[in-house]
Coordinates of C-alpha atoms in Angstrom, one line a residue:
X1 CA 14.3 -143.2 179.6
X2 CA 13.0 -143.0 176.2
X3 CA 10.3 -145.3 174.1
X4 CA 10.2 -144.7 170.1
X5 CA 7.1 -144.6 168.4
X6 CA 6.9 -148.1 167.4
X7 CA 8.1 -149.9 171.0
X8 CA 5.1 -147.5 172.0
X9 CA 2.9 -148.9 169.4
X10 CA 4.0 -152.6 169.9
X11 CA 3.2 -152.6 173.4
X12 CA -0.6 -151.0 173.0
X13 CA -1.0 -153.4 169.9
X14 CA -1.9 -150.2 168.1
X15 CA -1.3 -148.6 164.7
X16 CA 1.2 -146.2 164.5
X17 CA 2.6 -144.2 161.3
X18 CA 5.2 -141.9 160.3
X19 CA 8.7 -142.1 162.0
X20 CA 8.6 -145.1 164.1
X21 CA 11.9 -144.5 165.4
X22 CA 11.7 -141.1 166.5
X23 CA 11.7 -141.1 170.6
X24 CA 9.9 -139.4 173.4
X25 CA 10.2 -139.6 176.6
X26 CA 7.3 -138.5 178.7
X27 CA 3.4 -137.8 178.0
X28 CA 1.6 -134.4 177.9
X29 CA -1.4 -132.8 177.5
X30 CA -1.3 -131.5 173.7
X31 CA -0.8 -127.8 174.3
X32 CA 1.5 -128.3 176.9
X33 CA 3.8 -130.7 174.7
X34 CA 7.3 -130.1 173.9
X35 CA 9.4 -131.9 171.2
X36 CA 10.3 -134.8 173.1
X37 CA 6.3 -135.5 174.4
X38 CA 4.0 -137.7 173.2
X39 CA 0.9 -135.3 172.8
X40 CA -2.2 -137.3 174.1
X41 CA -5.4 -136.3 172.0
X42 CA -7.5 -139.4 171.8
X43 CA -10.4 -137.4 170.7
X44 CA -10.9 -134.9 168.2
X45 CA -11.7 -131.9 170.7
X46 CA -7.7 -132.0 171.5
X47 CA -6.4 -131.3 168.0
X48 CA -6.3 -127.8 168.3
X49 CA -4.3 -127.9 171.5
X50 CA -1.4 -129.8 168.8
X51 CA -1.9 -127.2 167.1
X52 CA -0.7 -124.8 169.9
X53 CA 2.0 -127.0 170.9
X54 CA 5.2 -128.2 169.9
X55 CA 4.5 -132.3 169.9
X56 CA 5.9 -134.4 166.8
X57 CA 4.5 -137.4 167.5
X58 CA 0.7 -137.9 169.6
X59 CA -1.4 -140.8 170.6
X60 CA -4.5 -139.3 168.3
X61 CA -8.5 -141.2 167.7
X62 CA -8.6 -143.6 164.8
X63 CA -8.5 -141.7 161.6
X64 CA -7.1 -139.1 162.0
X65 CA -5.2 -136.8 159.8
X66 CA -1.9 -136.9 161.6
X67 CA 0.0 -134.9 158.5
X68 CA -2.5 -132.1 158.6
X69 CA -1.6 -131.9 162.4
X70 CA 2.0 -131.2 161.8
X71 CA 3.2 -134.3 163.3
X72 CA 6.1 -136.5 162.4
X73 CA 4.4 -139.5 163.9
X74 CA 0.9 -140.9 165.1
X75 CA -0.2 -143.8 166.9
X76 CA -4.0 -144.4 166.6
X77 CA -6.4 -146.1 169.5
X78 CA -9.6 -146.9 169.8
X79 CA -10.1 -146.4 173.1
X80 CA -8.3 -143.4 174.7
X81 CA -8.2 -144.4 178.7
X82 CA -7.4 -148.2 178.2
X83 CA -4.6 -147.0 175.7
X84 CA -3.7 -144.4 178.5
X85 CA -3.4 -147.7 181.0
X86 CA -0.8 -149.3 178.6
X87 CA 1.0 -146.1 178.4
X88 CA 1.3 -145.2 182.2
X89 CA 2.4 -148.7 183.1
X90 CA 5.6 -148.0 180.5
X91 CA 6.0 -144.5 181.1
X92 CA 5.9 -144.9 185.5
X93 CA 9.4 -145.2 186.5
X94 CA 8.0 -146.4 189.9
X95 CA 9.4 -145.8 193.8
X96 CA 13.0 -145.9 193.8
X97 CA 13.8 -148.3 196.3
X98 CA 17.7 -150.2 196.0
X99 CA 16.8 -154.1 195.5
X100 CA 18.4 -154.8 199.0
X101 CA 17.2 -155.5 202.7
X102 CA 18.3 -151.3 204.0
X103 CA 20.3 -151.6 207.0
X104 CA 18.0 -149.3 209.0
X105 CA 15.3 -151.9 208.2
X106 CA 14.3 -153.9 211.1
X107 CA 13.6 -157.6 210.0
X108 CA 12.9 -160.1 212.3
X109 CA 14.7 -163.4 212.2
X110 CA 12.0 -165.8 211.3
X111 CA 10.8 -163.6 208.9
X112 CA 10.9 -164.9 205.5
X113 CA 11.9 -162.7 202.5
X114 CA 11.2 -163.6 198.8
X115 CA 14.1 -163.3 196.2
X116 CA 15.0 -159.6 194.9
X117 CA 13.1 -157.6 197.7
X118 CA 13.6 -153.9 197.6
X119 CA 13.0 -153.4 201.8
X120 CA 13.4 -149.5 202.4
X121 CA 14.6 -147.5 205.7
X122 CA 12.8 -147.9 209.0
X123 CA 10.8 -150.6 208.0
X124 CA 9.7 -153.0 210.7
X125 CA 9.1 -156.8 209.8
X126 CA 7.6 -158.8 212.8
X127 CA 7.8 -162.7 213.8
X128 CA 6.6 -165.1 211.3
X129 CA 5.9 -162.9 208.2
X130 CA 5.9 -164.5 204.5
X131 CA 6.9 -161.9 202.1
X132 CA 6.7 -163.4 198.5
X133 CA 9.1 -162.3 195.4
X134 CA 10.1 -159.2 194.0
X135 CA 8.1 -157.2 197.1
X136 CA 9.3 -153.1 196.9
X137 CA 8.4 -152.3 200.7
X138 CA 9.0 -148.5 201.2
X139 CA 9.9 -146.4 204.3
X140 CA 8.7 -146.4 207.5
X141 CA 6.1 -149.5 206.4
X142 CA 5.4 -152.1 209.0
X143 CA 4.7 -155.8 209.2
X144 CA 2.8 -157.4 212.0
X145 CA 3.6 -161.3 213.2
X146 CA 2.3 -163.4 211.3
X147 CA 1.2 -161.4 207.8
X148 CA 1.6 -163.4 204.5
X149 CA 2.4 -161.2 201.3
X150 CA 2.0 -162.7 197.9
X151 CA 5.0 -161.8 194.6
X152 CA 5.0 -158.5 193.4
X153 CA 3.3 -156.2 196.1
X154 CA 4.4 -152.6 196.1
X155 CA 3.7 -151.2 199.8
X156 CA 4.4 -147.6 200.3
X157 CA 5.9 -145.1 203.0
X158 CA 4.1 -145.3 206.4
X159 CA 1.6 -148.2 205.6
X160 CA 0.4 -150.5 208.3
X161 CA -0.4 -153.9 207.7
X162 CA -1.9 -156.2 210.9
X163 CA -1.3 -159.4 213.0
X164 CA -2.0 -162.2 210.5
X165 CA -3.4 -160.4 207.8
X166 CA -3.0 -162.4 204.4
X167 CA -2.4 -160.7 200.9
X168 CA -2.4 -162.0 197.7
X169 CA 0.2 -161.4 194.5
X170 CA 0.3 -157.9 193.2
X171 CA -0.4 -156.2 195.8
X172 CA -0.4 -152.1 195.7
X173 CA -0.5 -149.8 199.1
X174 CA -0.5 -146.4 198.9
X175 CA 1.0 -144.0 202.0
X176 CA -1.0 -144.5 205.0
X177 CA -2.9 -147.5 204.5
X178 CA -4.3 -149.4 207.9
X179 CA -4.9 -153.3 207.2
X180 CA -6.2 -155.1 209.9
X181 CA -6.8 -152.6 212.9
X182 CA -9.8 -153.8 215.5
X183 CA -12.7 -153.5 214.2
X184 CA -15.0 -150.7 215.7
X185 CA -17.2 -153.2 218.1
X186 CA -18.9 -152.5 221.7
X187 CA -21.2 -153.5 224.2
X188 CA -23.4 -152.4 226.9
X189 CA -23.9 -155.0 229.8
X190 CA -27.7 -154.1 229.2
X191 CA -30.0 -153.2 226.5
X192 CA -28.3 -150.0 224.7
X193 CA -29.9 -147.1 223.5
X194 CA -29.0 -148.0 220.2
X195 CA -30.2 -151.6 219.9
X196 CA -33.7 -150.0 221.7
X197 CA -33.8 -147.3 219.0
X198 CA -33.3 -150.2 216.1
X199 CA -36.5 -152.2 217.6
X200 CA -38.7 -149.5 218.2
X201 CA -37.9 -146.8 215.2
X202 CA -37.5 -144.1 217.5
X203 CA -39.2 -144.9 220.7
X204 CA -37.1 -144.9 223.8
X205 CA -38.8 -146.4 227.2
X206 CA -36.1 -144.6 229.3
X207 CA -32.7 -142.7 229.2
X208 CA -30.2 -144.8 231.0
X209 CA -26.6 -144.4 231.9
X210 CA -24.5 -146.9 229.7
X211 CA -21.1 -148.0 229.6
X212 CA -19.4 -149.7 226.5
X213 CA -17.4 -152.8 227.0
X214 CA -14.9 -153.7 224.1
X215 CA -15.2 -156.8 222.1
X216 CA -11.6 -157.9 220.9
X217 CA -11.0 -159.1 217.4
X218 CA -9.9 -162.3 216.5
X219 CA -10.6 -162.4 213.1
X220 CA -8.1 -160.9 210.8
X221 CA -8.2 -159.5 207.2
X222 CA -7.6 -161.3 203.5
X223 CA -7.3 -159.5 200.6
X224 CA -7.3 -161.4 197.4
X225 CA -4.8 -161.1 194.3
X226 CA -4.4 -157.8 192.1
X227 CA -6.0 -155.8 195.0
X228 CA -4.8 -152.3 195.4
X229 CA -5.8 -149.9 198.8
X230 CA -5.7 -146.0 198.5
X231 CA -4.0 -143.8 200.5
X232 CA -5.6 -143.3 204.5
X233 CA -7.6 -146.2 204.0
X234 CA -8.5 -148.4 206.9
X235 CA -9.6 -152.4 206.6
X236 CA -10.6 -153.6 209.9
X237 CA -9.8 -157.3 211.0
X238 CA -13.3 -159.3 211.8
X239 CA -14.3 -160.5 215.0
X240 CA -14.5 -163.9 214.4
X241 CA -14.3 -164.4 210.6
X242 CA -12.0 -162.8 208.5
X243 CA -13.0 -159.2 206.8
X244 CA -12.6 -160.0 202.7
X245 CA -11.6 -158.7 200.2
X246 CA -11.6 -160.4 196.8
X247 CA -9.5 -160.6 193.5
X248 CA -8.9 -157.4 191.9
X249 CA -10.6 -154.9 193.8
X250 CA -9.7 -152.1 193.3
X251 CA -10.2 -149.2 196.7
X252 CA -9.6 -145.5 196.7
X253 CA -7.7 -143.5 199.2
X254 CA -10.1 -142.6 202.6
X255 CA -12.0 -145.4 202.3
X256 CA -13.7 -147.5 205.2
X257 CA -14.2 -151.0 205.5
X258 CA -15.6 -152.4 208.7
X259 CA -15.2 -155.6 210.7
X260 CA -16.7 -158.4 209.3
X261 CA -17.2 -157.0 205.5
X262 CA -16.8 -159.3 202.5
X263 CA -16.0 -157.4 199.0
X264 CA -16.4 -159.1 196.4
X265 CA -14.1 -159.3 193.1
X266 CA -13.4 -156.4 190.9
X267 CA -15.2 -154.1 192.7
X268 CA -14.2 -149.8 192.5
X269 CA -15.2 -147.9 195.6
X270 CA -14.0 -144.5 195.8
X271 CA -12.7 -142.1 197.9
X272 CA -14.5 -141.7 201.4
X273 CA -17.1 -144.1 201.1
X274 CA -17.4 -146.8 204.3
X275 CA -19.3 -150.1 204.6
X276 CA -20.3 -150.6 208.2
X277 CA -19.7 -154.3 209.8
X278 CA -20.9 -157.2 208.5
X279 CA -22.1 -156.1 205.0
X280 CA -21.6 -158.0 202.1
X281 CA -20.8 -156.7 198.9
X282 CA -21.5 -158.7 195.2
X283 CA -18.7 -159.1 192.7
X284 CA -18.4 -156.2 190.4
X285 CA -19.7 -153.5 192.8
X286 CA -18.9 -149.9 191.9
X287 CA -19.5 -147.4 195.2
X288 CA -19.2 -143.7 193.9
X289 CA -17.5 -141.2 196.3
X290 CA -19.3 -140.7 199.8
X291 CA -21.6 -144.1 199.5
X292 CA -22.6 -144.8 202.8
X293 CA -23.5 -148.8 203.3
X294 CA -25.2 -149.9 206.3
X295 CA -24.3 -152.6 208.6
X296 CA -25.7 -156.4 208.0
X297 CA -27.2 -155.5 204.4
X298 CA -26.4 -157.1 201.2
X299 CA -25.5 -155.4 197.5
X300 CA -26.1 -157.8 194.9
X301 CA -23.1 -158.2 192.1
X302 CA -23.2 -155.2 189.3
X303 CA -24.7 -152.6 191.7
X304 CA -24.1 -149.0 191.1
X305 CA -24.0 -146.5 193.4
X306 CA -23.6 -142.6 192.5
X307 CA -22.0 -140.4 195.2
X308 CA -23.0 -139.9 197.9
X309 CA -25.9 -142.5 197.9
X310 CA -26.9 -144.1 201.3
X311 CA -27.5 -147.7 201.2
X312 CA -29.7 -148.8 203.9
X313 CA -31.2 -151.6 202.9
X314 CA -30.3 -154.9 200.6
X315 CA -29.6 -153.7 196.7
X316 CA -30.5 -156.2 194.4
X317 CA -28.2 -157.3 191.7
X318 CA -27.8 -155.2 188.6
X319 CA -29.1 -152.2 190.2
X320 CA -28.4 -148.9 189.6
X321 CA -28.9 -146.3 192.6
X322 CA -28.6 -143.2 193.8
X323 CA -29.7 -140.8 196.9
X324 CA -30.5 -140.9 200.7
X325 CA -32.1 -143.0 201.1
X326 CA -30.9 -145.4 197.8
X327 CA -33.7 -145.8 195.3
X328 CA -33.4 -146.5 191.5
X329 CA -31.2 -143.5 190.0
X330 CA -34.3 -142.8 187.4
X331 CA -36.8 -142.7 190.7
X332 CA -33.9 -140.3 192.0
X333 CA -33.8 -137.6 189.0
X334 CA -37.4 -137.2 189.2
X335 CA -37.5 -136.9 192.9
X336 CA -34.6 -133.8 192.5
X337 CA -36.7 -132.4 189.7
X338 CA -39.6 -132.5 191.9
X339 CA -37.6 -130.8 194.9
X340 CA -36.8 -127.8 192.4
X341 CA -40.3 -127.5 191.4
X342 CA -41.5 -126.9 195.4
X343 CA -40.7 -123.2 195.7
X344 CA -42.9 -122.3 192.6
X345 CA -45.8 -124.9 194.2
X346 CA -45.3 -123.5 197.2
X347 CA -45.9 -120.1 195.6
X348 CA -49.1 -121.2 193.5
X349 CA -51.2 -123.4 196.8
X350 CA -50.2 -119.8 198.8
X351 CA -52.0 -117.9 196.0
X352 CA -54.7 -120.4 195.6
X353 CA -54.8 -120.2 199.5
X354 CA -55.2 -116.5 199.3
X355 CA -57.9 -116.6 196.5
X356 CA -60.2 -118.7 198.4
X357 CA -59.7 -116.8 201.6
X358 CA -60.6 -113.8 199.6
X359 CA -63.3 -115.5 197.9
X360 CA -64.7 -116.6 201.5
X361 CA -64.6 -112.9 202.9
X362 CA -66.7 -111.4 199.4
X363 CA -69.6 -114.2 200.4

C-alpha cells in the first residue's frame, strides 16, 4: 500500500516540499531506488547515490537542495534513524495472521482471549492463560497454565512462553524465544569444587567425586510493558523470586538471562550477551554484544558496556566500560595501546639484554 509525500511528512512531523501528493510505496537505499521508492539519504554522503538512481522523492538532511538532486519531492529530518523509526512503523506491513482463533489452534477452555486476537495454526494455549486485546499469536507458539499477556503483544512462530509467566502490553517475540524455562541451578550434598574454588582463589584441599542435585524453580518470570525479546533468546524463571524484566527493555536475539536477574527499564543488551543468576541490572543499562555479567554483582543505572566486556564485579552508575576484566573504557584503550607496543619492548630489553651481556664478557 502506498503513503504520499505529505501523509509521510505528517506522520514524522517533518518538512516536506515539492509534490506532496505524489506516492511511493516502499523505502530504498538511494542507488538502489526506483520511481516509486522513497530514497533515504539523511546525510549528505548519500546524495550521489540519488544521483545514480531513479528516486523522485527522498527523505534528505535539513537543507538540502532537493531541485539540484533531481527530485520531484523532499521531506527533510533532523535526525536520520529516529525519522527512520517513524517510517518503518508505517512502511511494516507486519505478520499476516487472519484476526480469528485458527481451527488447528489448540485453546484451552478456561483460557481467556482478548477481543480481535489473531491466534495462528498449531498454537497451544494452556489452563488459566489471560491474553489481553488485539494479541497477533503466530504458529506453532505455546502458552503455559497460568501466563498473563497484556493488549497488543505480537508473539511469533515457535516461541515458548512458561508456567505463570506475566507480560505486560506491547509485547514483541521474535521466533524462538524461551520465557520462563528452569533456571540453570544445582547442588552437591557437600562442599563443591566450585564453591571451594570461589573461597580460596584457586586452592583446592582435595579432588572429590561430586554429584549435582537439582533445585526446582518456583519462581517465575515478569516482563514489564513495551518489552521486546530477540530471536533464540532464553529468560529463566527464578527460584524463589520472580526473574524481572522492566518497562521498555529492549533484548536482542541469543541473549541469556539467568534465574533470579532483575533488568531494569529501558535497558539494550545485544545479541549473545548473558547475565548469570541473581545479578541486578540499573535502569538504562546498555550491554554491547558478548557482555559477560557475573552472578550476584550489581550494574548501577546508565552503565555502558562495549562488546565483549566481562563484568565481574559491581559497576557503578554512569560508567562506561570495556574489556576482561571490565575497567573504565579510557583505562581500556591505553591498556590495548600498551599490548601493541610489547613486541617492539620486548625487542629493545632483548637488545639491552644483549649489550650488557656483551659489555660483561669485554670486562
Amino acid at each position: 500500500m502506498g503513503h504520499t509525500i505529505r501523509e509521510i511528512a505528517t506522520a514524522l512531523d517533518a518538512e516536506a516540499a515539492g509534490n506532496l501528493d505524489l506516492v511511493v510505496t516502499r523505502a530504498a537505499e538511494p542507488a538502489a531506488a526506483d520511481a516509486d521508492a522513497l530514497a533515504l539519504a539523511m546525510d549528505a554522503r548519500y546524495a550521489e547515490g540519488i544521483r545514480q538512481g531513479a528516486a523522485r522523492a527522498a527523505m534528505l538532511w535539513q537543507g538540502a537542495d532537493w531541485q539540484a538532486l533531481g527530485l520531484e519531492a523532499a521531506i527533510f529530518v533532523p535526525r536520520g534513524r529516529l525519522a527512520m523509526a517513524g517510517l518503518s512503523r508505517m512502511l511494516d506491513p507486519g505478520p499476516q495472521i487472519a484476526r480469528v482463533v485458527h481451527p488447528m489452534a489448540l485453546v484451552d477452555p478456561t483460557a481467556e482471549i482478548g477481543a480481535d486476537a489473531a491466534i495462528g495454526p498449531f498454537v497451544t494455549i494452556g489452563p488459566q492463560v489471560r491474553i489481553g486485546p488485539n494479541a497477533r499469536i503466530a504458529s506453532h507458539v505455546s502458552i503455559a497454565e497460568g501466563a498473563e499477556i497484556g493488549a497488543d503483544a505480537l508473539i511469533l512462530q515457535g516461541a515458548r512462553i512458561g508456567a505463570r509467566v506475566r507480560i505486560g502490553d506491547r509485547f514483541i517475540c521474535q521466533p524462538g524465544a524461551v520465557i520462563g524455562a528452569d533456571g540453570f541451578s544445582f547442588v552437591t550434598l557437600e562442599k563443591s569444587g566450585v564453591e571451594e574454588i570461589r573461597e580460596t582463589l584457586g586452592e583446592r584441599e582435595e579432588i572429590r567425586q561430586q554429584s549435582w542435585v537439582r533445585i526446582h524453580s518456583l519462581g517465575s518470570v515478569r516482563l514489564g510493558d513495551d518489552v521486546e525479546v530477540g530471536a533464540n533468546s532464553t529468560i529463566d524463571r527464578g527460584t524463589i523470586r520472580d526473574t524481572v524484566v522492566g518497562n521498555g527493555t529492549k533484548i536482542d536475539n541469543l541473549v541469556q538471562l539467568g534465574h533470579n536477574v532483575q533488568v531494569g527499564a529501558d535497558c539494550l543488551i545485544c545479541g549473545q550477551a548473558g547475565v548469570a543468576g541473581s545479578a541486578r541490572i540499573g535502569n538504562r543499562v546498555v550491554l554491547g554484544g558478548q557482555v559477560g555479567v557475573s552472578d550476584n554483582i550489581f550494574v548501577g543505572d546508565d552503565v555502558i558496556a562495549g562488546g565483549s566486556t566481562k563484568i565481574r564485579t559491581n559497576a557503578p552508575a554512569g560508567r562506561v566500560i570495556l574489556g576482561d576484566p571490565a575497567v573504565k573504557m579510557e583505562t581500556q584503550i591505553e591498556i590495548q595501546k600498551a599490548m601493541r607496543r610489547l613486541p617492539r619492548l620486548a625487542a629493545t630489553v632483548a637488545a639491552l639484554q644483549k649489550a650488557v651481556s656483551l659489555k660483561g664478557q669485554s670486562d
